[in-house]
GROMACS .gro file of C-alpha atoms in nm:
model
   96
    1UNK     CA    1   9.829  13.417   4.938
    2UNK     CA    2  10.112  13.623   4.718
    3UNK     CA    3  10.032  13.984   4.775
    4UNK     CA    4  10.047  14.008   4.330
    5UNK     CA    5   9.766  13.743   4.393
    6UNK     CA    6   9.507  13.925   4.614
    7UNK     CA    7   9.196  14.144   4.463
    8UNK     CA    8   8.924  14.352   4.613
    9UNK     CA    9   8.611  14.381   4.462
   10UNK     CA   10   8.492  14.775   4.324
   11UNK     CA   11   8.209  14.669   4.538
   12UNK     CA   12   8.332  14.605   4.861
   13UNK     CA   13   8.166  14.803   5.140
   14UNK     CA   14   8.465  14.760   5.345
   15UNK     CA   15   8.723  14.892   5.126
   16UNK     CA   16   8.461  15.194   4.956
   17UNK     CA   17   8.270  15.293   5.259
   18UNK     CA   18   8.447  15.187   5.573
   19UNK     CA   19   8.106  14.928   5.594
   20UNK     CA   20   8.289  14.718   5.827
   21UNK     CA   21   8.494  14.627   6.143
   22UNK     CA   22   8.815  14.474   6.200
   23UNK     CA   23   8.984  14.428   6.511
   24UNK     CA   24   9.369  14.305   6.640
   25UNK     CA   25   9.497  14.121   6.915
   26UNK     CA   26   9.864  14.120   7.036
   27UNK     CA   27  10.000  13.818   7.118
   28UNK     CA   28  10.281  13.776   7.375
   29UNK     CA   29  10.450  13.433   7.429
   30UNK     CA   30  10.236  13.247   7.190
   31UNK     CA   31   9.953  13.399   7.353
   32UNK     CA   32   9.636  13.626   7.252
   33UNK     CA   33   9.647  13.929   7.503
   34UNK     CA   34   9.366  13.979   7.636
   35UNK     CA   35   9.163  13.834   7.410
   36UNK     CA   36   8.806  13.759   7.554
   37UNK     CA   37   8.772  14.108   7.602
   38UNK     CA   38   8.908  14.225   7.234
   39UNK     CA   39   8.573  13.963   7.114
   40UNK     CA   40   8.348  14.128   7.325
   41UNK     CA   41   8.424  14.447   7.224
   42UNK     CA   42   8.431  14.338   6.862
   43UNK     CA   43   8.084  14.180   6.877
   44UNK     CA   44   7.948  14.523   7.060
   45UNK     CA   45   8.092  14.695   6.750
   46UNK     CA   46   7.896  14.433   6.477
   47UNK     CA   47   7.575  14.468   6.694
   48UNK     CA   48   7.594  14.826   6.648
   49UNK     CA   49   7.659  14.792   6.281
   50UNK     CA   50   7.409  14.546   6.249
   51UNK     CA   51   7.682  14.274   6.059
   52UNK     CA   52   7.621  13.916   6.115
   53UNK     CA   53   8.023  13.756   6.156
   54UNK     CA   54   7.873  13.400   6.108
   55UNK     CA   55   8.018  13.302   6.419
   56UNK     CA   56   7.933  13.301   6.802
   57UNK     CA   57   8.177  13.526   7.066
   58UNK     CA   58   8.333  13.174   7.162
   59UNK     CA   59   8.361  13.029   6.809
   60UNK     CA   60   8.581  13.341   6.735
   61UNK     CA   61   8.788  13.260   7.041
   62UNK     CA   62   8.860  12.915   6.959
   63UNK     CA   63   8.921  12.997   6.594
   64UNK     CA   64   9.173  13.286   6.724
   65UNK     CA   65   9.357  13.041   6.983
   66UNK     CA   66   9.357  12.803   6.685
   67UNK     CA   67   9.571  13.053   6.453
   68UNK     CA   68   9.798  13.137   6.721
   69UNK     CA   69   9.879  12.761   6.791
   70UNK     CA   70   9.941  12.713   6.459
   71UNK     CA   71  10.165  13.001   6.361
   72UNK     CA   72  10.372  12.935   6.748
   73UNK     CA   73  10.657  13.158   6.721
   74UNK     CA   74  10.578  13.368   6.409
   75UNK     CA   75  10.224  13.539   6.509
   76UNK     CA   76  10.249  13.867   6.665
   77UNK     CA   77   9.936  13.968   6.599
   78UNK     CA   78   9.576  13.832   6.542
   79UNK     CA   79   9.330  14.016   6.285
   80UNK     CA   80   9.006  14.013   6.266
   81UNK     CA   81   8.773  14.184   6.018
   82UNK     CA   82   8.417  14.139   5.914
   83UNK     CA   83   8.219  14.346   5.633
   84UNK     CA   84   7.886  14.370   5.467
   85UNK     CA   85   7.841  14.168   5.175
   86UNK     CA   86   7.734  14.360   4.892
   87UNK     CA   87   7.444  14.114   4.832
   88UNK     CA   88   7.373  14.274   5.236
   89UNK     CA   89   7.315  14.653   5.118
   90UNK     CA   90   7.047  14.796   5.045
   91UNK     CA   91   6.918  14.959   4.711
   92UNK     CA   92   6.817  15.319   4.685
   93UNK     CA   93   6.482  15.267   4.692
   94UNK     CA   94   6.452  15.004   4.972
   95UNK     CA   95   6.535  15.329   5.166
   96UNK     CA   96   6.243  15.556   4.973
   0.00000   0.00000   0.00000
């Protein structure tokens, strides 16, 4: 997507509150470095957040592998990034 093209909601947790997690992988010859390992600590970091990435450890894997196959000689790096939904907050007086 053209950089002119891309918009953030005002209510993005992510972007107002650091509400989220993102993670990156290096890849060297066409492949993730150590990438199990960059999941697993990933995952630790949404279970302590309490974020839900919609995806299993292994599902995240494959789609990772997947990008990197794809994008052969041009990815250097693999990004991850999961936030909380806005819809996923809670109101004020939830926490009353």
């Amino acid at each position: 997507m053209p950089e002119n093209q891309v918009l953030i909601s005002f209510r993005d947790r992510s972007w107002r509150y650091g509400d989220g997690r993102f993670d990156m992988t290096r890849t060297f010859n066409a492949a993730p470095f150590r990438l199990k390992e960059h999941i697993d600590r990933f995952y630790r970091s949404l279970r302590y957040l309490r974020l839900d990435p919609g995806m299993s450890p292994q599902e995240m894997i494959d789609v990772s592998e997947q990008i990197v196959a794809r994008n052969e000689t041009s990815a250097r790096h693999g990004w991850r990034l999961v936030d909380r939904p806005a819809r996923q907050s809670r109101r004020r007086s939830d926490r009353d």
